[in-house]
Short mmCIF file of C-alpha atoms and ligand atoms in Angstrom, two decimals:
data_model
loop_
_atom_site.label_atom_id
_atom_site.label_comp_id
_atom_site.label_asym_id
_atom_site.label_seq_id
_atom_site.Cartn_x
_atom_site.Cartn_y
_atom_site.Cartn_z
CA UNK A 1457 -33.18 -1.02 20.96
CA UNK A 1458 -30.03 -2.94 21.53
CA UNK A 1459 -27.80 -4.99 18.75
CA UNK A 1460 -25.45 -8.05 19.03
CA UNK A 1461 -23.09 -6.23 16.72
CA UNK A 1462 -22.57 -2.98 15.55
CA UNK A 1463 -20.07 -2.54 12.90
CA UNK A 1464 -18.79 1.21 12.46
CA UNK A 1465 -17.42 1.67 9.10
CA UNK A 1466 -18.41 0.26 5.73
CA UNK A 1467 -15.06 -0.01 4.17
CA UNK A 1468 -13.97 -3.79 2.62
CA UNK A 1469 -12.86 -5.08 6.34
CA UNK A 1470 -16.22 -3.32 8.15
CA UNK A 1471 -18.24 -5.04 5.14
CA UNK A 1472 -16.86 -8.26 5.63
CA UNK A 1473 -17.31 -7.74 9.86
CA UNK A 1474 -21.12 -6.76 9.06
CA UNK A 1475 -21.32 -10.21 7.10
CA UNK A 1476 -19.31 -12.53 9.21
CA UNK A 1477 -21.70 -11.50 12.01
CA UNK A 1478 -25.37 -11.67 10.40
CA UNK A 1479 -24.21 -15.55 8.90
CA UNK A 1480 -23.31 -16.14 12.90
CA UNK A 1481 -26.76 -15.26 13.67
CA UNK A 1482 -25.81 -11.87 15.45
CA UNK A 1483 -28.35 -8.59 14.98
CA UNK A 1484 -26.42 -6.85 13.23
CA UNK A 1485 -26.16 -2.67 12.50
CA UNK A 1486 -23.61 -1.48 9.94
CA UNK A 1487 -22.87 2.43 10.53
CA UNK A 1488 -21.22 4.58 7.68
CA UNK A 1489 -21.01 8.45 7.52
CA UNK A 1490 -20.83 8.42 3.81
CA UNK A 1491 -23.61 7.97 1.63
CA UNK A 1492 -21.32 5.11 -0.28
CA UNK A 1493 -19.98 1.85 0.94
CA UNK A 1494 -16.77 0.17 0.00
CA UNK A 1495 -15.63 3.88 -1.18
CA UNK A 1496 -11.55 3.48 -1.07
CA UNK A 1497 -12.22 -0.55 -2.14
CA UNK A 1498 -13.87 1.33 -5.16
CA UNK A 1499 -10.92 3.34 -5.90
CA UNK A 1500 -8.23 0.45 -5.54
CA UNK A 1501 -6.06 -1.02 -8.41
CA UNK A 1502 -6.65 2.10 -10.31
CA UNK A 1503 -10.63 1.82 -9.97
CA UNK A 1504 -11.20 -1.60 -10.75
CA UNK A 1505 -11.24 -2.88 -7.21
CA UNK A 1506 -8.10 -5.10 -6.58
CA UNK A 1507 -10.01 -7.38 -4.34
CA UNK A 1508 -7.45 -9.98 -3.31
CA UNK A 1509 -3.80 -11.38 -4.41
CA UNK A 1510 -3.37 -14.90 -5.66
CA UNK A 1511 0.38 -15.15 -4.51
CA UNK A 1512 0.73 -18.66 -2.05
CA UNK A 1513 0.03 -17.61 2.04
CA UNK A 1514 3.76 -17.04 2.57
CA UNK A 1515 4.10 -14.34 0.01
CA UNK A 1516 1.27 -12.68 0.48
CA UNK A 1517 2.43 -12.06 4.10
CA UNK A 1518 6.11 -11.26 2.85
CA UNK A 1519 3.66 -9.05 0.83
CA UNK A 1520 2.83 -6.51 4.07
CA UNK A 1521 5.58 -5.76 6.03
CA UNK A 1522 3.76 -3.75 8.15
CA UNK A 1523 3.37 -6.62 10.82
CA UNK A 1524 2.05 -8.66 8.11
CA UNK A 1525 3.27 -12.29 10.47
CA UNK A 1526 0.43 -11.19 12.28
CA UNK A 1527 -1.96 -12.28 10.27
CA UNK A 1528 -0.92 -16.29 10.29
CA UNK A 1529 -3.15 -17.06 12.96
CA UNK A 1530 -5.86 -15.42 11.26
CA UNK A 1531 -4.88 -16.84 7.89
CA UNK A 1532 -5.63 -19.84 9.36
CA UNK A 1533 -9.38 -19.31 9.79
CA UNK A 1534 -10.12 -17.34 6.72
CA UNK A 1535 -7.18 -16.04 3.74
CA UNK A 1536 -7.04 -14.75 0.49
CA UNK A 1537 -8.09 -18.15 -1.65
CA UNK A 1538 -11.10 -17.81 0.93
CA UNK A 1539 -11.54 -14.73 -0.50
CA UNK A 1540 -11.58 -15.82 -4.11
CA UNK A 1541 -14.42 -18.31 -2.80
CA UNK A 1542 -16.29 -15.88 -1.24
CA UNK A 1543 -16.53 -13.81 -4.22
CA UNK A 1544 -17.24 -16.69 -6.71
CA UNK A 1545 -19.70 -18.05 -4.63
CA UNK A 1546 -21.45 -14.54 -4.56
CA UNK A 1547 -21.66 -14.75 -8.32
CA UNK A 1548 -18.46 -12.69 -8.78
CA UNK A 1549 -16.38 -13.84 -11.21
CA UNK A 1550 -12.31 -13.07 -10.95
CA UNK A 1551 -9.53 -12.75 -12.87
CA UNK A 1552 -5.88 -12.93 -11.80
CA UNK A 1553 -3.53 -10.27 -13.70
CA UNK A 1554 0.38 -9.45 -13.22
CA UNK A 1555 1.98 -10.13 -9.46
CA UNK A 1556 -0.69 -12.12 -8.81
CA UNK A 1557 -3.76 -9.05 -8.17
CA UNK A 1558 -6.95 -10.20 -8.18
CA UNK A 1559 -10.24 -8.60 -10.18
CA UNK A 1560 -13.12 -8.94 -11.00
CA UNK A 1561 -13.77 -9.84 -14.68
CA UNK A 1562 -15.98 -7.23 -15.12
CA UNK A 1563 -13.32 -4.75 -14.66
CA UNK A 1564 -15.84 -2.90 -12.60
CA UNK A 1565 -15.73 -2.14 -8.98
CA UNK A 1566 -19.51 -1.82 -8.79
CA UNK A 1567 -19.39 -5.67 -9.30
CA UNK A 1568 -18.05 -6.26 -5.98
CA UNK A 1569 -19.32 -3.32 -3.98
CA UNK A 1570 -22.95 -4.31 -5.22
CA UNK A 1571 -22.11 -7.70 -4.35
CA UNK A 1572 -21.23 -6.63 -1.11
CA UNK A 1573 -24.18 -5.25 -0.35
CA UNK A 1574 -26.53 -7.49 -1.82
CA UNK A 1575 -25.41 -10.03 0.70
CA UNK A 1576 -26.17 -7.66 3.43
CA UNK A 1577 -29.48 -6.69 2.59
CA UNK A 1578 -29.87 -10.56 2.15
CA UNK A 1579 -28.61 -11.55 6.19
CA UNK A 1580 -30.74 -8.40 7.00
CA UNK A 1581 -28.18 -6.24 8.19
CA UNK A 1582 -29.32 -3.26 9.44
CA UNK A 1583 -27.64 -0.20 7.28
CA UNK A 1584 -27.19 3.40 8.40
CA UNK A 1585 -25.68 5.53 6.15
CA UNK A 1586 -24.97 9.23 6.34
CA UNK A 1587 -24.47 8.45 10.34
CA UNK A 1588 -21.54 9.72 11.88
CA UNK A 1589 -20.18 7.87 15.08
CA UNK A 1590 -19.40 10.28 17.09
CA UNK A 1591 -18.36 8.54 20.73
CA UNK A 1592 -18.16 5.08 21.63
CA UNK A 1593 -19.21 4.46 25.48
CA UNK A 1594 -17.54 1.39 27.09
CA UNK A 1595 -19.35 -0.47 29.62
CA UNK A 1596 -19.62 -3.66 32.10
CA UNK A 1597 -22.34 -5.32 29.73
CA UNK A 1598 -22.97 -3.31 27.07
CA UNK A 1599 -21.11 -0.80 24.84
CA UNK A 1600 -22.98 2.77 23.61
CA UNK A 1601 -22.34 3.97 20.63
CA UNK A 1602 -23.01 7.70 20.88
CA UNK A 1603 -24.06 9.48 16.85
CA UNK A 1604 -23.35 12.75 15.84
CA UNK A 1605 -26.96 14.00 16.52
CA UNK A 1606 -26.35 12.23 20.23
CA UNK A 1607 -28.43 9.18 19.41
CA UNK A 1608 -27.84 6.58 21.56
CA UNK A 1609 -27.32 2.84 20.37
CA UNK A 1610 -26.42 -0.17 22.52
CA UNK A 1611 -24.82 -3.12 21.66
CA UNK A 1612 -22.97 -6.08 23.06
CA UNK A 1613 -19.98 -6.27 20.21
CA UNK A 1614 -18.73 -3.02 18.65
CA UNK A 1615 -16.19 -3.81 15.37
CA UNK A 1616 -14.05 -0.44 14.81
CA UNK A 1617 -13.41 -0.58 10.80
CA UNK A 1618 -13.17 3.24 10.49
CA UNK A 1619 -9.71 2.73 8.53
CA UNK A 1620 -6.61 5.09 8.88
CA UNK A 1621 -6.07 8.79 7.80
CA UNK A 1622 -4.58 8.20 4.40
CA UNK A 1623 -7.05 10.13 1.63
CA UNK A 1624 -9.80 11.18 3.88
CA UNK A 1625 -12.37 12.25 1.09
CA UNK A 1626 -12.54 8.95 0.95
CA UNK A 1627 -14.42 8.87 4.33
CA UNK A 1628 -11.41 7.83 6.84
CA UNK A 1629 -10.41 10.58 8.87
CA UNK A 1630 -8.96 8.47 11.66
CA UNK A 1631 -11.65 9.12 14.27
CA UNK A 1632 -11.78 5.44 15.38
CA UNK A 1633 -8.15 6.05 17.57
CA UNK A 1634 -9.78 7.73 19.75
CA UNK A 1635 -12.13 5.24 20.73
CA UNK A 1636 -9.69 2.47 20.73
CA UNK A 1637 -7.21 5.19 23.43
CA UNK A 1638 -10.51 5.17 25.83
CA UNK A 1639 -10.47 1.90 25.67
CA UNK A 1640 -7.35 1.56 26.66
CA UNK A 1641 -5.25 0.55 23.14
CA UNK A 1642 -2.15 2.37 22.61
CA UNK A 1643 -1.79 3.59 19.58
CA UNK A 1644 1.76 3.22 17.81
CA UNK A 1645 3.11 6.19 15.58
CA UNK A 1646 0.89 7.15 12.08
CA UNK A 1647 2.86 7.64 9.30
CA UNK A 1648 1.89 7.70 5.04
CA UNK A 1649 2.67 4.65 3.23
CA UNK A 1650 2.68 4.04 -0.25
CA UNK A 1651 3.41 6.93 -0.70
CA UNK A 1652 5.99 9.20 -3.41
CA UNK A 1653 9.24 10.97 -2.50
CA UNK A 1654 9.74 14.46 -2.38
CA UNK A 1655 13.56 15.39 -3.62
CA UNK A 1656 16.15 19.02 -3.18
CA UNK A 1657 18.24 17.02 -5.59
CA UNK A 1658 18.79 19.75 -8.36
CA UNK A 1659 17.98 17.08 -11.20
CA UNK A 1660 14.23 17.81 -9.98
CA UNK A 1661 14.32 21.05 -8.68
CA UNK A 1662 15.48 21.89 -12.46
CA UNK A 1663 12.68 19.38 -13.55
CA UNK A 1664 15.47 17.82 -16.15
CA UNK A 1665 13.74 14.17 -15.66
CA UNK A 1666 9.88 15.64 -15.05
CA UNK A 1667 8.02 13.54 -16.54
CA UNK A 1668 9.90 10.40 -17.14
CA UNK A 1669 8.75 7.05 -16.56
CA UNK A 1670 11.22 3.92 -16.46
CA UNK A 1671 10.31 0.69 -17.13
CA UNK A 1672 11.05 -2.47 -14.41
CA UNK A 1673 14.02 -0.71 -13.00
CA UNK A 1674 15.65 -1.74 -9.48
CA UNK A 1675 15.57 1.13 -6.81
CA UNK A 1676 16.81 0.62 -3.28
CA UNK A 1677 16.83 2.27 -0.74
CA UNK A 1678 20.16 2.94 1.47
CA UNK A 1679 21.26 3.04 5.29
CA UNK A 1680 23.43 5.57 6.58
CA UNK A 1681 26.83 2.95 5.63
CA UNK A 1682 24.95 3.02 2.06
CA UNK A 1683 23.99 -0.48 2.61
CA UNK A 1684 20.74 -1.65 0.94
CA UNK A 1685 17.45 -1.60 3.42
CA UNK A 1686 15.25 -2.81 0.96
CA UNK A 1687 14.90 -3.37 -2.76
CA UNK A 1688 12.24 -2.69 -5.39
CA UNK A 1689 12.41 -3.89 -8.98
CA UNK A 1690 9.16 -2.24 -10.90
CA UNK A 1691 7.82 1.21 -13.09
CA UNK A 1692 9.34 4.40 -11.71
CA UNK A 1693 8.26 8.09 -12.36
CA UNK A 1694 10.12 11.24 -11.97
CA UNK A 1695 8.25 13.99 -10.85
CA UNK A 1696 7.52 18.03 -10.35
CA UNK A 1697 8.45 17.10 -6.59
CA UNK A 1698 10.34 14.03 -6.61
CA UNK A 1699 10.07 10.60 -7.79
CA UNK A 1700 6.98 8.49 -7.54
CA UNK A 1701 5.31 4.95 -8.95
CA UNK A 1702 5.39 1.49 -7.82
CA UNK A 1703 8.63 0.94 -7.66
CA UNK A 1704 8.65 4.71 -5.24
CA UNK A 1705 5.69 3.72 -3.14
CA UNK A 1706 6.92 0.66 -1.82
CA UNK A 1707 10.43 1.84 -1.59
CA UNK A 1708 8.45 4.77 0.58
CA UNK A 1709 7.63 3.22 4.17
CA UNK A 1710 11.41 2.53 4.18
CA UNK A 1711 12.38 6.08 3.43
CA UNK A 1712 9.83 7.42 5.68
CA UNK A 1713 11.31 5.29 8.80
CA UNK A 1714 14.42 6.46 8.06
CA UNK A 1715 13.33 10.22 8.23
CA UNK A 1716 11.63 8.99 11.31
CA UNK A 1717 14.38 8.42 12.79
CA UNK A 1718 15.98 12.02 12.20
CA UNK A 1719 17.63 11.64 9.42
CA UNK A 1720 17.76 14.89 6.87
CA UNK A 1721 18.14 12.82 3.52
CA UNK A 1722 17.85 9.22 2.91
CA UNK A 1723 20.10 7.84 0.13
CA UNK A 1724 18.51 6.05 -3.24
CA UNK A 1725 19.96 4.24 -6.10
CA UNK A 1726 18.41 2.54 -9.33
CA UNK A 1727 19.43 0.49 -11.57
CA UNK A 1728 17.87 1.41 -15.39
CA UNK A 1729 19.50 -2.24 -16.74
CA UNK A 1730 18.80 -4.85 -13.83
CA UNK A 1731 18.97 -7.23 -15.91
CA UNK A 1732 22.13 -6.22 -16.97
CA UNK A 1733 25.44 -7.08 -15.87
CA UNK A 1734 27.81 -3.96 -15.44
CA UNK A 1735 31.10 -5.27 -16.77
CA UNK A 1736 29.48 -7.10 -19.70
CA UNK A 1737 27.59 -3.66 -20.35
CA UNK A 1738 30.71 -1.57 -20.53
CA UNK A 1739 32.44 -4.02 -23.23
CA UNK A 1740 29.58 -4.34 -25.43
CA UNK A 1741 29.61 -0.44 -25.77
CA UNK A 1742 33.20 -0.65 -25.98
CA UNK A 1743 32.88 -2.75 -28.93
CA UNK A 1744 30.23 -1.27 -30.67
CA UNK A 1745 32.32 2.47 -30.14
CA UNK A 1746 35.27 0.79 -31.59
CA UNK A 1747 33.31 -0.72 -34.63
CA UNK A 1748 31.86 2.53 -35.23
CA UNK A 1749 33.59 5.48 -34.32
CA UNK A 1750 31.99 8.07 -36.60
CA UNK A 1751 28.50 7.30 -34.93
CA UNK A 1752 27.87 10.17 -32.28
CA UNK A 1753 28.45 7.89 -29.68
CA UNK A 1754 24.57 8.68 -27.99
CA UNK A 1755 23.21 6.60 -30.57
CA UNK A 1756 25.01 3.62 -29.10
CA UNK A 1757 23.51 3.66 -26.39
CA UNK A 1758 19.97 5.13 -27.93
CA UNK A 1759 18.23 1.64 -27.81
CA UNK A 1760 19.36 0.73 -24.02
CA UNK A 1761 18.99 3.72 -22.20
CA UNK A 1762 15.73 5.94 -22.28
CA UNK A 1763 16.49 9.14 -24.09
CA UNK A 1764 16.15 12.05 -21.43
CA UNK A 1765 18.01 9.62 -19.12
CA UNK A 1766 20.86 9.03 -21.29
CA UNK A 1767 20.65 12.90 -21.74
CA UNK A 1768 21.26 13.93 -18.20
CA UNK A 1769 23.81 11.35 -18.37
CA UNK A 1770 25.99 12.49 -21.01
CA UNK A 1771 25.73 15.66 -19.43
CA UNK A 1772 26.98 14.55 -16.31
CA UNK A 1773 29.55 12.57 -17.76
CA UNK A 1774 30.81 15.86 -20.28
CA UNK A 1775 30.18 14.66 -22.94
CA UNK A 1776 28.10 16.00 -25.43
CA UNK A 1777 24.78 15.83 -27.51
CA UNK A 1778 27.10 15.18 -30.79
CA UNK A 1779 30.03 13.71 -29.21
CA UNK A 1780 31.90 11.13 -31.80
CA UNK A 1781 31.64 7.84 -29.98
CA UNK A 1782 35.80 7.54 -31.59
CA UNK A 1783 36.29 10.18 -29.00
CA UNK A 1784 34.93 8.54 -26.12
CA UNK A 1785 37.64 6.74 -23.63
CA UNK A 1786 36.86 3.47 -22.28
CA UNK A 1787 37.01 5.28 -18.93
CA UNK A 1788 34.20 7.46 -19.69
CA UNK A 1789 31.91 4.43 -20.67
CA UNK A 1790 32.46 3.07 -17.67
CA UNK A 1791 31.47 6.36 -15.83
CA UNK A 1792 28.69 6.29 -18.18
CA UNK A 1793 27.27 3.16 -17.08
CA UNK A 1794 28.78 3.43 -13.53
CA UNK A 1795 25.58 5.73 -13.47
CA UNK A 1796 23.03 4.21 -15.07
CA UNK A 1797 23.89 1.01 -13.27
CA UNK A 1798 24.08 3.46 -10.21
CA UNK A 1799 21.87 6.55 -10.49
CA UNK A 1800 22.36 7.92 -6.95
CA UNK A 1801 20.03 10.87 -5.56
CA UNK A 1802 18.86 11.50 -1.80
CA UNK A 1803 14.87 11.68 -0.86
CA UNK A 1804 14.49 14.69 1.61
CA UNK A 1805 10.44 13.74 2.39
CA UNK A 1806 7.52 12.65 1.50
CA UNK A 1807 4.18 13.89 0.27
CA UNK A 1808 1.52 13.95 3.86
CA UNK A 1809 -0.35 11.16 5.50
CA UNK A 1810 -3.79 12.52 3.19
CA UNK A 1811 -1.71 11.63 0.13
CA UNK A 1812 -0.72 8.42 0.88
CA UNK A 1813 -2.14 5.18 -0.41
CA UNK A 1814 -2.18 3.78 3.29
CA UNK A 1815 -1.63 4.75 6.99
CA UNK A 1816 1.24 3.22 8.79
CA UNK A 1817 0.94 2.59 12.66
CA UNK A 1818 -2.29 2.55 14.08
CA UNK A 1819 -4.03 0.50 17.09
CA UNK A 1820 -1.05 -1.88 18.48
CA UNK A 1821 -1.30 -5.44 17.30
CA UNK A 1822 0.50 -6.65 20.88
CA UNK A 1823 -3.30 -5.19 22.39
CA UNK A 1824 -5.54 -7.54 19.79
CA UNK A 1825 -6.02 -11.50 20.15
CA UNK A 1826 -4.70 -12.39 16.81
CA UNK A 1827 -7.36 -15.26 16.01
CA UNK A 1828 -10.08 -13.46 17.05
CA UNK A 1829 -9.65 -9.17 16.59
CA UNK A 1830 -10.73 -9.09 19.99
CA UNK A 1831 -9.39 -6.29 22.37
CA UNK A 1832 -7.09 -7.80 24.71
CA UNK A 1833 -8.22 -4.97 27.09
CA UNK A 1834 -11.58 -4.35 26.21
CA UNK A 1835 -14.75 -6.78 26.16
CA UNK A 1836 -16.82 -6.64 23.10
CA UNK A 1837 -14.36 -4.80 21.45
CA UNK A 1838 -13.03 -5.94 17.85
CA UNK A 1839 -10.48 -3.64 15.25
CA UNK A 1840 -10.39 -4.62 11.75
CA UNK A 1841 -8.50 -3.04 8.60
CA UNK A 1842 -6.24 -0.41 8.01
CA UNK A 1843 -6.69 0.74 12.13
CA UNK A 1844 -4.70 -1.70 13.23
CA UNK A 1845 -0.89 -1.16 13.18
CA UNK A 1846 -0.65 -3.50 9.37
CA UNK A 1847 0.34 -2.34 6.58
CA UNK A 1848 1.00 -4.12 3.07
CA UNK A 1849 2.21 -3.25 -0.59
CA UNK A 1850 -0.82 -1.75 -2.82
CA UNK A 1851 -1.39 -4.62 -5.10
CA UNK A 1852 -4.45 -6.28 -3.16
CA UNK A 1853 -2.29 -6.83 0.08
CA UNK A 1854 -4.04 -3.97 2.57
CA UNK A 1855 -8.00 -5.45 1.09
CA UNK A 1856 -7.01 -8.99 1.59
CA UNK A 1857 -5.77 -8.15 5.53
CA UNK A 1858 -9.39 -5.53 5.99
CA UNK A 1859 -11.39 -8.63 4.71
CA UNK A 1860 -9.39 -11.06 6.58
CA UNK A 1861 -9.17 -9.35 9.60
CA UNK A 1862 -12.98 -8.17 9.32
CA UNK A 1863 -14.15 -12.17 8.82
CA UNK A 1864 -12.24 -12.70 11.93
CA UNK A 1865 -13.57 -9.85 13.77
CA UNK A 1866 -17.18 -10.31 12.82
CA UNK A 1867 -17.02 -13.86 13.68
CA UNK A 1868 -16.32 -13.93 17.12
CA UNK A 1869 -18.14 -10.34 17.65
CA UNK A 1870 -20.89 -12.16 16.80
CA UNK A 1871 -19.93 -14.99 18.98
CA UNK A 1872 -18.92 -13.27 22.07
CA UNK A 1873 -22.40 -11.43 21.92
CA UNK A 1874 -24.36 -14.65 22.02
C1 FAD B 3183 -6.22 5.40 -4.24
C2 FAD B 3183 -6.05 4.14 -3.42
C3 FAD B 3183 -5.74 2.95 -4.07
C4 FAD B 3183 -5.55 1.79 -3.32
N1 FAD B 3183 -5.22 0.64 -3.98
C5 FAD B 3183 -5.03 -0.48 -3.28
C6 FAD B 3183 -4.70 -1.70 -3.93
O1 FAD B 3183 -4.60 -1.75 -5.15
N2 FAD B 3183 -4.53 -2.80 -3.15
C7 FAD B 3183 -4.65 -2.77 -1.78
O2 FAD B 3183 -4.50 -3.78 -1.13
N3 FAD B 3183 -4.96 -1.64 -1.15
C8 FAD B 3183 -5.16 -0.50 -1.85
N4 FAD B 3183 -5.47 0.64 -1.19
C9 FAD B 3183 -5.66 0.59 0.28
C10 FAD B 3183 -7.01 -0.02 0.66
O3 FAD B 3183 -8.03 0.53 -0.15
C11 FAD B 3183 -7.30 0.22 2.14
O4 FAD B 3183 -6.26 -0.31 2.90
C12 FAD B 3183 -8.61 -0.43 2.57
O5 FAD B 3183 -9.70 0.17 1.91
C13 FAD B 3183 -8.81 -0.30 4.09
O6 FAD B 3183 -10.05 -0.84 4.41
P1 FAD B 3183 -10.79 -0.48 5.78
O7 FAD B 3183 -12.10 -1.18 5.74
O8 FAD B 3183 -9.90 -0.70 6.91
O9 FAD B 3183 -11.03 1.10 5.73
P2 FAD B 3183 -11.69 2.09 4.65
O10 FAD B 3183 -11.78 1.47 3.32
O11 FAD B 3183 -10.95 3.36 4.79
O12 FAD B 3183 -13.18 2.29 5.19
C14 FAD B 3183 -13.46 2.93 6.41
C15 FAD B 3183 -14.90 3.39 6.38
O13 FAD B 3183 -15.25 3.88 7.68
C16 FAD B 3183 -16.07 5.02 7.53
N5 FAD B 3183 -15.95 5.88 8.72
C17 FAD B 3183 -14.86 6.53 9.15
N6 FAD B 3183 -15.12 7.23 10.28
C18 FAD B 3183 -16.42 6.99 10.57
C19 FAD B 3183 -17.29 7.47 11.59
N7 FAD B 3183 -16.89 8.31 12.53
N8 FAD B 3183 -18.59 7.04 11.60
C20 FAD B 3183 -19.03 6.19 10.62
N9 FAD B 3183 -18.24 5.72 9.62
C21 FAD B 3183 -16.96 6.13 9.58
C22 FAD B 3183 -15.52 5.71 6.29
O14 FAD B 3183 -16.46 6.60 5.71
C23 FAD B 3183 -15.17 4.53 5.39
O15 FAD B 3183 -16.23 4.18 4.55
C24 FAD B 3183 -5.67 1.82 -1.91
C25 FAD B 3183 -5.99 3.01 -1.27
C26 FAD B 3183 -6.18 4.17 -2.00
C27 FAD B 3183 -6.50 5.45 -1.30
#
């Protein structure tokens, strides 16, 4: 038995490759090792399946800045408003929520996993599930894909959507680098994404901010002249081991190329006012300490500054839990919001690759046909998903380049085979 296509993986991007091929008329045979499809697409936006982002074309690339310019070509062809379509026209209904995320209105991921594979059973694509892929055996003609019980399948088109390495319950355990190094790919440097920070600093080894969670504050993250690499302004979260949320993870890839390249400790700062200017800050404080020096002078600043922060402050600054604000100087205020203008710490790590939201690195994007997801070594060949060396932000940016990059690759596996 031979197939046009066989797509290994049954994440969002090998879903979409399994569909793209059947509606080009290819024989198609989907091969997962789980006994669930569309697992980690399950799991995104916090379990309600953050299928695409609504943000224009432009941002949505600025949106993965792992090699997101990549994907224009593709865009082209198929992007994230096709998405929307797609879904609609499958009887899923979406709604758009903050930063643009797309969902479904039913709040539940079954709605689009089901979706998923009702349109599969409807193009007849063949399923396997429970079916580990074990080998893939390149040819002149045809490719062999080689089971885990040594079952032998041929087929002229193989689509790799095995994903990366990050949370491999999940079902990706990075198995499909393998098969893209006999083929030839190179493979650039894996590393976690979207990921949180671990931290020596002594503010967490004490665990004096566990627990605290800060509202749209700026964090950046600094180069070795303590000039700003990048810039974040979201939700933070101090934690047992460091810091972590939104704000953290996208902060992270940053931090982690910066340890990449041998550095010990990679400098932070937030900002806990953004929206705040610094000088205007201090003299409003000033003022209000002037007008009422009897109040202990925390309480000034109780209503700005979240309390365990403005703790650790004080402390910092000397100054104490019942402190008269009379007896505060002017320099001391500005001290005081120097640092929560300023809050500097170092990041020492990060948690591993199995903990991260996504894998950075992967199959080399300088190897693939960017229109297509062909191999540019390899006949037959096709990568879609979080394999090839793109990354984006979590916030529908990784789902919309599997299911862009899967359309593409199903397309013209289908395509090439006939
Ligand atoms: C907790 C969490 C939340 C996330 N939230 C978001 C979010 O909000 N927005 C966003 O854009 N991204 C999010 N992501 C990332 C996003 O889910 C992934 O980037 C995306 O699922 C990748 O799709 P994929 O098809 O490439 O791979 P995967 O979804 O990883 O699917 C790969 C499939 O291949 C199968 N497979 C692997 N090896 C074999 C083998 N040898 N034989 C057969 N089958 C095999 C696996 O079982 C799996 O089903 C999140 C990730 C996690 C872990």
């Amino acid at each position: 038995m031979s197939y046009d296509v066989i797509v290994i993986g049954g994440g969002p991007s090998g879903l979409m490759a399994s569909i793209a091929a059947a509606e080009n008329g290819a024989k198609v045979m989907l091969i997962e090792k789980g006994s669930k499809l569309g697992k980690k697409l399950a799991i995104s936006g916090g379990g309600r399946c953050n299928v695409t982002n609504r943000l224009p074309q432009e941002e949505v690339i600025k949106h993965i800045p792992g090699n997101g310019k990549f994907l224009y070509s593709a865009f082209s062809v198929f992007n994230n408003y096709d998405i929307i379509h797609f879904f609609e026209n499958m009887g899923v209904q979406l709604k758009e929520e903050d930063h643009g995320r797309m969902f479904p209105v039913s709040n539940s991921a079954k709605t689009v996993v089901n979706a998923l594979i009702n349109k599969l059973h409807e193009l007849e694509v063949e399923i396997r599930m429970n079916t580990v892929v074990n080998a893939v055996h390149y040819d002149e003609h045809e490719h062999t894909i080689i089971l885990e019980d040594h079952e032998k399948i041929r087929t002229k088109s193989v689509v790799i959507a095995v994903g990366g390495k990050a949370v491999p319950h999940t079902g990706s355990t990075g198995d499909g680098y393998a098969w893209a190094k006999k083929a030839g790919h190179t493979i650039t440097e894996l590393y976690p994404t979207e990921v949180a920070l671990t931290s020596n600093e002594n503010f967490i080894k004490n665990k004096s901010l566990q627990g605290l969670s800060l509202r749209d504050v700026s964090l950046s993250v600094l180069n070795k002249k303590k000039k700003p690499i990048i810039t974040h302004q979201m939700d933070m979260l101090f934690t047992h081991f460091g810091v972590s949320g939104p704000a953290v993870l996208r902060c992270s890839q940053f931090v982690v190329k910066e340890l990449m390249k041998g550095q010990q400790e990679v400098p932070m700062v937030l900002d806990i006012l953004p929206n705040e200017h610094e000088e205007h800050l201090i003299r409003s404080v000033w003022d209000s300490v002037k007008h009422n020096p009897k109040k202990a002078f925390k309480n000034i600043l109780k209503g700005i500054v979240p309390e365990r922060m403005l703790a650790y402050v004080l402390i910092k600054n000397d100054v104490s839990e019942d402190e008269k604000a009379g007896n505060i100087s002017k320099e001391t205020i500005r001290s005081i919001i120097h640092d929560i203008k300023h809050f500097s710490f170092n990041v020492h790590g990060s948690l591993p690759l199995e903990k991260a939201f996504v894998t950075g690195g992967g199959v080399s994007i300088k190897e693939i046909v960017p229109n297509t997801m062909q191999s540019k070594i390899m006949h037959g060949l096709y990568f879609c998903g979080e394999i090839l060396d793109i990354h984006g932000y979590t916030g529908g940016y990784n789902i919309t380049s599997a299911l862009v990059s899967g359309r593409l690759a199903g397309m013209n596996a289908a395509l090439e085979a006939n």
